[in-house]
Amino acid sequence: MREVLRVIRKRWYVTLPIVLITIALSAVANTVLPTTYQSQCSISLLNSPDVAAQAPNNGNPFLTFSQALTVTADFLGRRLSSDESAKELKARGLTGEYGVKLADNAMGPFLTLTVTGPNPAQVEKSIAVLNTYAADQLKAIQAEQKAPAGSQIASTVIVPPQAPQAQTKTKLQSVALIALGGLAVAFLSGFVAENLAGVLQRRRARSRKHGSAAADTDDEAPGQQAEPSLAAGR
């Protein structure tokens, strides 16, 4: 850490501009990147009136949950997630992204419906559209198989559509990624500048050394040439 701080202090003219640019980019990203909003609701499938009427249920569908309903809920969720359903939902006015899945840790035929988008008013409208469409599709699936009216499964809302909540996690992750990337570039640039400076210093040292050696050679050359002349004179 001492070495890192030493390099940063020494090469501040390289690291400081990059840090300032990183701060500016992070601020711009925090302003420009949209905040998304999310709303959820939960629905449950209920057994048919014919099944609920059997003893000892006394006509109460909440006493007749079975594995078959969970399978039907999974079937309905896959139907709602299809491309065809996505087109129909868009035609009905759903905007943004939506998801349908079995509720986490569900012990029954419970589906969680989710809508995410940049406009809270549109998200609130879209979750209502998705909720209505899910009930319509449950009826359509059974009508396609010509199920008798008394044996048809129904749906009910467990948790009504919630008010859209701001989802800042993805936005903050993007801003943090920009900031960390900029700081990494700043540190690396400082060490690159330090290494380049060291290379230049070594080259200058070698140049000075070679220059001194050449000068010494030039000083010795006249004396070496003069000695034969004296010998020749003798």
mmCIF file of C-alpha atoms in Angstrom:
data_model
loop_
_atom_site.group_PDB
_atom_site.id
_atom_site.type_symbol
_atom_site.label_atom_id
_atom_site.label_comp_id
_atom_site.label_asym_id
_atom_site.label_seq_id
_atom_site.Cartn_x
_atom_site.Cartn_y
_atom_site.Cartn_z
ATOM 1 C CA MET A 1 0.000 0.000 0.000
ATOM 2 C CA ARG A 2 2.862 2.385 0.727
ATOM 3 C CA GLU A 3 4.256 1.733 -2.737
ATOM 4 C CA VAL A 4 0.849 2.335 -4.327
ATOM 5 C CA LEU A 5 0.383 5.598 -2.452
ATOM 6 C CA ARG A 6 3.918 6.680 -3.338
ATOM 7 C CA VAL A 7 3.294 6.126 -7.043
ATOM 8 C CA ILE A 8 -0.083 7.906 -6.907
ATOM 9 C CA ARG A 9 1.429 10.915 -5.147
ATOM 10 C CA LYS A 10 4.387 11.017 -7.482
ATOM 11 C CA ARG A 11 2.317 10.641 -10.676
ATOM 12 C CA TRP A 12 -0.683 12.672 -9.522
ATOM 13 C CA TYR A 13 -0.712 14.592 -12.815
ATOM 14 C CA VAL A 14 -1.656 11.305 -14.531
ATOM 15 C CA THR A 15 -4.064 9.787 -12.000
ATOM 16 C CA LEU A 16 -5.911 12.950 -10.898
ATOM 17 C CA PRO A 17 -7.405 13.859 -14.323
ATOM 18 C CA ILE A 18 -8.642 10.283 -14.792
ATOM 19 C CA VAL A 19 -10.214 10.270 -11.318
ATOM 20 C CA LEU A 20 -11.977 13.564 -12.052
ATOM 21 C CA ILE A 21 -13.248 12.221 -15.390
ATOM 22 C CA THR A 22 -14.470 9.076 -13.613
ATOM 23 C CA ILE A 23 -16.399 11.132 -11.063
ATOM 24 C CA ALA A 24 -17.989 13.160 -13.861
ATOM 25 C CA LEU A 25 -18.957 10.044 -15.840
ATOM 26 C CA SER A 26 -20.447 8.412 -12.739
ATOM 27 C CA ALA A 27 -22.534 11.506 -12.039
ATOM 28 C CA VAL A 28 -23.736 11.630 -15.647
ATOM 29 C CA ALA A 29 -24.605 7.924 -15.595
ATOM 30 C CA ASN A 30 -26.553 8.351 -12.354
ATOM 31 C CA THR A 31 -28.545 11.131 -14.011
ATOM 32 C CA VAL A 32 -29.006 9.610 -17.452
ATOM 33 C CA LEU A 33 -29.724 5.966 -16.598
ATOM 34 C CA PRO A 34 -33.470 5.538 -16.018
ATOM 35 C CA THR A 35 -34.908 4.333 -12.732
ATOM 36 C CA THR A 36 -37.095 1.274 -13.187
ATOM 37 C CA TYR A 37 -40.238 0.519 -11.197
ATOM 38 C CA GLN A 38 -41.742 -2.845 -10.350
ATOM 39 C CA SER A 39 -45.138 -4.056 -9.234
ATOM 40 C CA GLN A 40 -46.222 -7.546 -8.228
ATOM 41 C CA CYS A 41 -49.368 -9.448 -7.443
ATOM 42 C CA SER A 42 -50.113 -13.049 -6.522
ATOM 43 C CA ILE A 43 -52.952 -15.269 -7.636
ATOM 44 C CA SER A 44 -54.071 -18.738 -6.635
ATOM 45 C CA LEU A 45 -55.946 -21.407 -8.528
ATOM 46 C CA LEU A 46 -59.063 -22.818 -6.875
ATOM 47 C CA ASN A 47 -60.619 -26.190 -7.471
ATOM 48 C CA SER A 48 -63.871 -26.588 -9.357
ATOM 49 C CA PRO A 49 -67.290 -26.234 -7.695
ATOM 50 C CA ASP A 50 -67.939 -29.949 -8.240
ATOM 51 C CA VAL A 51 -64.830 -30.904 -6.251
ATOM 52 C CA ALA A 52 -65.498 -28.291 -3.564
ATOM 53 C CA ALA A 53 -69.021 -29.655 -3.093
ATOM 54 C CA GLN A 54 -67.752 -33.075 -2.131
ATOM 55 C CA ALA A 55 -67.626 -33.999 1.546
ATOM 56 C CA PRO A 56 -66.037 -32.909 3.786
ATOM 57 C CA ASN A 57 -65.266 -29.688 1.861
ATOM 58 C CA ASN A 58 -68.791 -28.286 2.226
ATOM 59 C CA GLY A 59 -68.372 -26.251 -0.967
ATOM 60 C CA ASN A 60 -65.236 -24.418 0.261
ATOM 61 C CA PRO A 61 -62.614 -24.408 -2.549
ATOM 62 C CA PHE A 62 -59.864 -23.471 -0.069
ATOM 63 C CA LEU A 63 -60.177 -26.965 1.421
ATOM 64 C CA THR A 64 -59.490 -28.707 -1.871
ATOM 65 C CA PHE A 65 -55.938 -27.784 -2.860
ATOM 66 C CA SER A 66 -54.169 -30.639 -4.617
ATOM 67 C CA GLN A 67 -51.044 -31.361 -6.637
ATOM 68 C CA ALA A 68 -53.135 -31.229 -9.793
ATOM 69 C CA LEU A 69 -53.784 -27.532 -9.213
ATOM 70 C CA THR A 70 -50.031 -26.882 -8.905
ATOM 71 C CA VAL A 71 -49.467 -28.602 -12.231
ATOM 72 C CA THR A 72 -52.205 -26.459 -13.775
ATOM 73 C CA ALA A 73 -50.609 -23.323 -12.295
ATOM 74 C CA ASP A 74 -47.291 -24.275 -13.887
ATOM 75 C CA PHE A 75 -49.056 -24.884 -17.198
ATOM 76 C CA LEU A 76 -50.755 -21.477 -16.986
ATOM 77 C CA GLY A 77 -47.444 -19.760 -16.154
ATOM 78 C CA ARG A 78 -45.798 -21.242 -19.227
ATOM 79 C CA ARG A 79 -48.753 -20.193 -21.355
ATOM 80 C CA LEU A 80 -48.532 -16.611 -20.092
ATOM 81 C CA SER A 81 -44.777 -16.527 -20.802
ATOM 82 C CA SER A 82 -45.163 -17.512 -24.459
ATOM 83 C CA ASP A 83 -44.471 -15.165 -27.372
ATOM 84 C CA GLU A 84 -48.129 -15.286 -28.403
ATOM 85 C CA SER A 85 -49.232 -14.135 -24.959
ATOM 86 C CA ALA A 86 -46.625 -11.359 -25.032
ATOM 87 C CA LYS A 87 -48.129 -10.043 -28.284
ATOM 88 C CA GLU A 88 -51.670 -10.186 -26.910
ATOM 89 C CA LEU A 89 -50.640 -8.426 -23.716
ATOM 90 C CA LYS A 90 -48.922 -5.690 -25.700
ATOM 91 C CA ALA A 91 -52.103 -5.250 -27.733
ATOM 92 C CA ARG A 92 -54.061 -4.882 -24.480
ATOM 93 C CA GLY A 93 -51.738 -2.069 -23.352
ATOM 94 C CA LEU A 94 -49.068 -3.797 -21.274
ATOM 95 C CA THR A 95 -45.740 -1.975 -21.498
ATOM 96 C CA GLY A 96 -42.343 -2.813 -20.078
ATOM 97 C CA GLU A 97 -41.254 -6.309 -19.117
ATOM 98 C CA TYR A 98 -43.358 -8.867 -17.308
ATOM 99 C CA GLY A 99 -42.771 -12.223 -15.666
ATOM 100 C CA VAL A 100 -44.920 -15.084 -14.411
ATOM 101 C CA LYS A 101 -43.637 -17.858 -12.153
ATOM 102 C CA LEU A 102 -44.686 -20.173 -9.366
ATOM 103 C CA ALA A 103 -44.374 -18.315 -6.086
ATOM 104 C CA ASP A 104 -41.118 -18.884 -4.216
ATOM 105 C CA ASN A 105 -41.382 -21.715 -1.673
ATOM 106 C CA ALA A 106 -44.954 -22.247 -2.812
ATOM 107 C CA MET A 107 -46.869 -25.091 -1.197
ATOM 108 C CA GLY A 108 -49.788 -24.735 -3.553
ATOM 109 C CA PRO A 109 -50.948 -23.423 -6.958
ATOM 110 C CA PHE A 110 -49.740 -19.860 -6.389
ATOM 111 C CA LEU A 111 -48.399 -17.655 -9.191
ATOM 112 C CA THR A 112 -46.476 -14.400 -8.852
ATOM 113 C CA LEU A 113 -47.044 -11.837 -11.598
ATOM 114 C CA THR A 114 -44.435 -9.088 -12.062
ATOM 115 C CA VAL A 115 -44.243 -6.028 -14.314
ATOM 116 C CA THR A 116 -41.171 -3.781 -14.595
ATOM 117 C CA GLY A 117 -40.863 -0.496 -16.490
ATOM 118 C CA PRO A 118 -39.565 3.089 -16.371
ATOM 119 C CA ASN A 119 -42.964 4.728 -15.790
ATOM 120 C CA PRO A 120 -44.727 3.951 -12.492
ATOM 121 C CA ALA A 121 -48.160 4.855 -13.862
ATOM 122 C CA GLN A 122 -47.714 2.517 -16.821
ATOM 123 C CA VAL A 123 -46.415 -0.236 -14.534
ATOM 124 C CA GLU A 124 -49.506 0.078 -12.345
ATOM 125 C CA LYS A 125 -51.746 -0.133 -15.406
ATOM 126 C CA SER A 126 -49.792 -3.046 -16.888
ATOM 127 C CA ILE A 127 -49.941 -5.223 -13.748
ATOM 128 C CA ALA A 128 -53.734 -4.897 -13.796
ATOM 129 C CA VAL A 129 -53.761 -5.900 -17.469
ATOM 130 C CA LEU A 130 -51.590 -8.940 -16.731
ATOM 131 C CA ASN A 131 -53.760 -9.975 -13.803
ATOM 132 C CA THR A 132 -56.932 -9.844 -15.915
ATOM 133 C CA TYR A 133 -55.255 -11.628 -18.806
ATOM 134 C CA ALA A 134 -54.134 -14.478 -16.530
ATOM 135 C CA ALA A 135 -57.732 -15.115 -15.446
ATOM 136 C CA ASP A 136 -58.910 -14.960 -19.065
ATOM 137 C CA GLN A 137 -56.267 -17.441 -20.173
ATOM 138 C CA LEU A 138 -57.205 -19.883 -17.425
ATOM 139 C CA LYS A 139 -60.765 -19.860 -18.714
ATOM 140 C CA ALA A 140 -59.618 -20.114 -22.348
ATOM 141 C CA ILE A 141 -57.407 -23.147 -21.640
ATOM 142 C CA GLN A 142 -60.323 -25.040 -20.138
ATOM 143 C CA ALA A 143 -62.755 -23.897 -22.823
ATOM 144 C CA GLU A 144 -60.390 -25.287 -25.470
ATOM 145 C CA GLN A 145 -60.702 -28.699 -23.824
ATOM 146 C CA LYS A 146 -64.476 -28.262 -23.467
ATOM 147 C CA ALA A 147 -64.390 -28.765 -19.720
ATOM 148 C CA PRO A 148 -67.883 -28.714 -18.157
ATOM 149 C CA ALA A 149 -68.754 -25.523 -16.334
ATOM 150 C CA GLY A 150 -69.027 -27.233 -12.950
ATOM 151 C CA SER A 151 -65.567 -28.768 -13.231
ATOM 152 C CA GLN A 152 -63.616 -25.682 -14.298
ATOM 153 C CA ILE A 153 -60.781 -24.353 -12.152
ATOM 154 C CA ALA A 154 -61.013 -20.697 -11.149
ATOM 155 C CA SER A 155 -58.467 -18.144 -9.976
ATOM 156 C CA THR A 156 -58.481 -15.621 -7.187
ATOM 157 C CA VAL A 157 -56.179 -12.782 -6.184
ATOM 158 C CA ILE A 158 -54.129 -13.475 -3.066
ATOM 159 C CA VAL A 159 -52.068 -10.277 -3.048
ATOM 160 C CA PRO A 160 -53.551 -7.435 -5.114
ATOM 161 C CA PRO A 161 -51.284 -5.433 -7.446
ATOM 162 C CA GLN A 162 -48.837 -3.477 -5.338
ATOM 163 C CA ALA A 163 -47.870 0.151 -5.823
ATOM 164 C CA PRO A 164 -44.811 0.339 -8.127
ATOM 165 C CA GLN A 165 -41.539 0.452 -6.220
ATOM 166 C CA ALA A 166 -38.321 1.986 -7.520
ATOM 167 C CA GLN A 167 -35.677 -0.604 -8.398
ATOM 168 C CA THR A 168 -32.285 1.093 -7.994
ATOM 169 C CA LYS A 169 -30.064 -1.970 -7.722
ATOM 170 C CA THR A 170 -29.295 -2.291 -11.456
ATOM 171 C CA LYS A 171 -28.713 1.451 -11.809
ATOM 172 C CA LEU A 172 -26.371 1.584 -8.821
ATOM 173 C CA GLN A 173 -24.476 -1.440 -10.126
ATOM 174 C CA SER A 174 -23.889 0.338 -13.458
ATOM 175 C CA VAL A 175 -22.676 3.516 -11.724
ATOM 176 C CA ALA A 176 -20.411 1.497 -9.418
ATOM 177 C CA LEU A 177 -18.988 -0.400 -12.387
ATOM 178 C CA ILE A 178 -18.092 2.868 -14.127
ATOM 179 C CA ALA A 179 -16.495 4.224 -10.950
ATOM 180 C CA LEU A 180 -14.452 1.088 -10.263
ATOM 181 C CA GLY A 181 -13.353 0.858 -13.884
ATOM 182 C CA GLY A 182 -12.206 4.480 -13.890
ATOM 183 C CA LEU A 183 -10.275 4.098 -10.639
ATOM 184 C CA ALA A 184 -8.593 0.960 -11.954
ATOM 185 C CA VAL A 185 -7.551 2.828 -15.106
ATOM 186 C CA ALA A 186 -6.226 5.700 -12.969
ATOM 187 C CA PHE A 187 -4.077 3.386 -10.828
ATOM 188 C CA LEU A 188 -2.785 1.464 -13.826
ATOM 189 C CA SER A 189 -1.977 4.688 -15.636
ATOM 190 C CA GLY A 190 0.036 5.870 -12.636
ATOM 191 C CA PHE A 191 2.119 2.687 -12.619
ATOM 192 C CA VAL A 192 2.535 2.777 -16.400
ATOM 193 C CA ALA A 193 3.801 6.357 -16.145
ATOM 194 C CA GLU A 194 6.163 5.301 -13.340
ATOM 195 C CA ASN A 195 7.540 2.432 -15.422
ATOM 196 C CA LEU A 196 7.976 4.616 -18.502
ATOM 197 C CA ALA A 197 9.796 7.204 -16.421
ATOM 198 C CA GLY A 198 12.109 4.488 -15.102
ATOM 199 C CA VAL A 199 12.826 3.256 -18.633
ATOM 200 C CA LEU A 200 13.645 6.789 -19.815
ATOM 201 C CA GLN A 201 15.934 7.353 -16.836
ATOM 202 C CA ARG A 202 17.846 4.138 -17.550
ATOM 203 C CA ARG A 203 18.210 5.078 -21.211
ATOM 204 C CA ARG A 204 19.547 8.517 -20.278
ATOM 205 C CA ALA A 205 21.989 6.916 -17.830
ATOM 206 C CA ARG A 206 23.259 4.533 -20.516
ATOM 207 C CA SER A 207 23.559 7.397 -22.999
ATOM 208 C CA ARG A 208 25.610 9.443 -20.535
ATOM 209 C CA LYS A 209 27.792 6.416 -19.782
ATOM 210 C CA HIS A 210 28.420 5.757 -23.455
ATOM 211 C CA GLY A 211 29.143 9.425 -24.023
ATOM 212 C CA SER A 212 31.725 9.457 -21.227
ATOM 213 C CA ALA A 213 33.372 6.309 -22.575
ATOM 214 C CA ALA A 214 33.565 7.829 -26.048
ATOM 215 C CA ALA A 215 35.116 10.999 -24.657
ATOM 216 C CA ASP A 216 37.750 9.009 -22.764
ATOM 217 C CA THR A 217 38.598 7.116 -25.943
ATOM 218 C CA ASP A 218 39.019 10.382 -27.850
ATOM 219 C CA ASP A 219 41.352 11.729 -25.141
ATOM 220 C CA GLU A 220 43.563 8.657 -25.254
ATOM 221 C CA ALA A 221 43.794 8.446 -29.065
ATOM 222 C CA PRO A 222 46.240 11.399 -29.677
ATOM 223 C CA GLY A 223 48.785 10.059 -27.171
ATOM 224 C CA GLN A 224 48.727 6.639 -28.778
ATOM 225 C CA GLN A 225 49.373 8.178 -32.199
ATOM 226 C CA ALA A 226 52.227 10.441 -30.990
ATOM 227 C CA GLU A 227 54.442 7.651 -29.621
ATOM 228 C CA PRO A 228 55.239 6.044 -32.997
ATOM 229 C CA SER A 229 56.221 9.433 -34.376
ATOM 230 C CA LEU A 230 58.897 9.849 -31.692
ATOM 231 C CA ALA A 231 60.232 6.409 -32.367
ATOM 232 C CA ALA A 232 60.448 7.167 -36.052
ATOM 233 C CA GLY A 233 62.372 10.350 -35.344
ATOM 234 C CA ARG A 234 64.974 8.473 -33.390
#
